Tab-separated table of C-alpha atoms in Angstrom:
chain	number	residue	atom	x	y	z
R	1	UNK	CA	227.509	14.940	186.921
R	2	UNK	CA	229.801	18.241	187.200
R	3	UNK	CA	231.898	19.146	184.601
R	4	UNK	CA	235.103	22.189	185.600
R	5	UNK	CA	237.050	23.945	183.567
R	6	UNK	CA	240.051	24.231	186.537
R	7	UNK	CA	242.653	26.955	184.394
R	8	UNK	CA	239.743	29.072	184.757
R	9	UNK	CA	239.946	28.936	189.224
R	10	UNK	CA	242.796	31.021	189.295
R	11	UNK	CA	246.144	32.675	187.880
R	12	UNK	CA	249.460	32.658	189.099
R	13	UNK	CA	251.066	34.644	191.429
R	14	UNK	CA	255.155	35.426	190.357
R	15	UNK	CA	256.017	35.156	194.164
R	16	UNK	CA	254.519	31.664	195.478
R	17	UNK	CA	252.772	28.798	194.686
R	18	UNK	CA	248.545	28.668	194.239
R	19	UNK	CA	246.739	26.156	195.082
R	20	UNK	CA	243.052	25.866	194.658
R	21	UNK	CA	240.106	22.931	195.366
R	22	UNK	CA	238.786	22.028	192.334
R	23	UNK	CA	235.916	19.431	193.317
R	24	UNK	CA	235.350	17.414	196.070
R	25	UNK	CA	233.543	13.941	197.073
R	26	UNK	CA	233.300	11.431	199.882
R	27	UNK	CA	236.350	9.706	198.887
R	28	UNK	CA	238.680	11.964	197.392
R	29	UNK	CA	239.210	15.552	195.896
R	30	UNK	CA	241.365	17.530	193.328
R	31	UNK	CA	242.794	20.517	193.371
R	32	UNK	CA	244.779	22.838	190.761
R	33	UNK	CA	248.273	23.510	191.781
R	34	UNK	CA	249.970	27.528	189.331
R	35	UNK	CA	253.587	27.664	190.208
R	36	UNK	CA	255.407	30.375	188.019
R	37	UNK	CA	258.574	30.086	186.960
R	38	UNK	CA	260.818	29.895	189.398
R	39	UNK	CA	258.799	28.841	192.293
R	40	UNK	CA	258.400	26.188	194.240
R	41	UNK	CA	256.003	23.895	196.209
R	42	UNK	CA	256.510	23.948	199.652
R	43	UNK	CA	257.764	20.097	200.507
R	44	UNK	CA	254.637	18.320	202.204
R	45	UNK	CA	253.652	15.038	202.592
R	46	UNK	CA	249.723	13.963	202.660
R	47	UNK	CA	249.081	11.914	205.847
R	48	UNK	CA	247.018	8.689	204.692
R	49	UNK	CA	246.318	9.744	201.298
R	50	UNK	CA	247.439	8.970	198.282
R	51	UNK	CA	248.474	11.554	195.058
R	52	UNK	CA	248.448	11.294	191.693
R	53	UNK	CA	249.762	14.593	190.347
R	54	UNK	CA	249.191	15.444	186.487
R	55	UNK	CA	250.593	18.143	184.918
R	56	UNK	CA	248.317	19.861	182.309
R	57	UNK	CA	250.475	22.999	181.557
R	58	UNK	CA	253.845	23.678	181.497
R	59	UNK	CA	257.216	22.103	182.914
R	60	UNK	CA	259.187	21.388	186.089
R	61	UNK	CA	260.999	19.040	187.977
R	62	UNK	CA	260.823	16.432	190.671
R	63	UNK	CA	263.313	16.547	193.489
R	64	UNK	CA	263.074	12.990	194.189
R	65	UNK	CA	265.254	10.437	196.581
R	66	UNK	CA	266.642	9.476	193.477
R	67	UNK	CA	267.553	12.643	192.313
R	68	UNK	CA	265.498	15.393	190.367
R	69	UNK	CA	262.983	13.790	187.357
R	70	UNK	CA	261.778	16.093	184.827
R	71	UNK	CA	257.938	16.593	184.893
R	72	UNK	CA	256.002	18.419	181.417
R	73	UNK	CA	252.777	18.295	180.286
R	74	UNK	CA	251.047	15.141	180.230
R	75	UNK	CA	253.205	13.520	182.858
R	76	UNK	CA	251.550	11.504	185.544
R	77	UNK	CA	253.149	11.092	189.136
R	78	UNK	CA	251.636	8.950	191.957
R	79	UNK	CA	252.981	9.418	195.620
R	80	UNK	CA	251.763	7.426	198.779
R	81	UNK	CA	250.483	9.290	201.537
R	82	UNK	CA	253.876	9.082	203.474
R	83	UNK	CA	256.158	10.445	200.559
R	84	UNK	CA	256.907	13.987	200.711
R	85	UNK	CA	256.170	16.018	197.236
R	86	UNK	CA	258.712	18.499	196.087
R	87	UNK	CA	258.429	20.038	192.648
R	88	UNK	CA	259.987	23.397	191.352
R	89	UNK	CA	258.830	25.426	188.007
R	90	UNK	CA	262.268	25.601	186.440
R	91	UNK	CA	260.960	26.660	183.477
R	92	UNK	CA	260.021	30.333	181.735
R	93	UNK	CA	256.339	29.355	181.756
R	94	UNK	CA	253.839	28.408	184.221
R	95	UNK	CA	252.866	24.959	185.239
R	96	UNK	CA	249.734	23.744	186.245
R	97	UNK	CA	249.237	20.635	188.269
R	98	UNK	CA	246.128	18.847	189.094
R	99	UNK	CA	245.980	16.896	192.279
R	100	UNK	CA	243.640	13.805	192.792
R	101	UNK	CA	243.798	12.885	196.448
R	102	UNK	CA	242.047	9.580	198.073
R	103	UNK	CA	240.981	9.708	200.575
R	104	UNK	CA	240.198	13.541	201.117
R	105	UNK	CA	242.836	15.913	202.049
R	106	UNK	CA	243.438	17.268	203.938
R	107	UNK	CA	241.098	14.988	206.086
R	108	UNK	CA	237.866	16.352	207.423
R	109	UNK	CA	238.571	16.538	211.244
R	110	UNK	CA	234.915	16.144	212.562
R	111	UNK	CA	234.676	19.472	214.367
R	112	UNK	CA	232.934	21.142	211.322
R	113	UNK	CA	229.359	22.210	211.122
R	114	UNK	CA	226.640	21.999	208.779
């Protein structure tokens, strides 16, 4: 057993979005997304894994097919693999996302060494 405290991994930066890893397994991984107001995730998809995307700070917004979805603290958000991810900090404060991604991304891509 691990235990985290994520906040704690790093602060924002005014000028672009932070992303961190926060733990990682076999099967899947999380990492802590800062934007600061005004900034943006660059859109990305995730290849063959899925997303759930929490927010435990702050508030933002989904751009979504649909149209943008408003996205504060304690809002959950799954994605498949294939769906690209777009959120802005539209806010005065910072939001903090965490990421859970199964299987691991990005995906190990066997050339590493041990």
């Amino acid at each position: 057993m691990r235990t985290i405290r994520p906040t704690e991994l790093a602060e924002y930066d005014p000028e672009r979005a932070v992303a961190v890893g926060v733990m990682e397994s076999d099967h899947s991984n999380v990492r802590m997304i800062r934007l600061g107001p005004g900034v943006s995730l660059p859109p990305h998809t995730h290849g063959e894994s899925d997303l759930f995307l929490y927010v435990v700070e702050g508030a933002g917004e989904l751009d979504t097919t649909d149209g943008p979805v408003p996205f504060s603290a304690g809002d959950l958000a799954h994605y498949r693999g294939d769906e690209e991810l777009r959120v802005t900090n539209n806010s005065t404060d910072g939001l903090t996302l965490l990421a859970f991604l199964a299987p691991v991304f990005p995906p190990a891509t066997g050339d590493e060494t041990t």
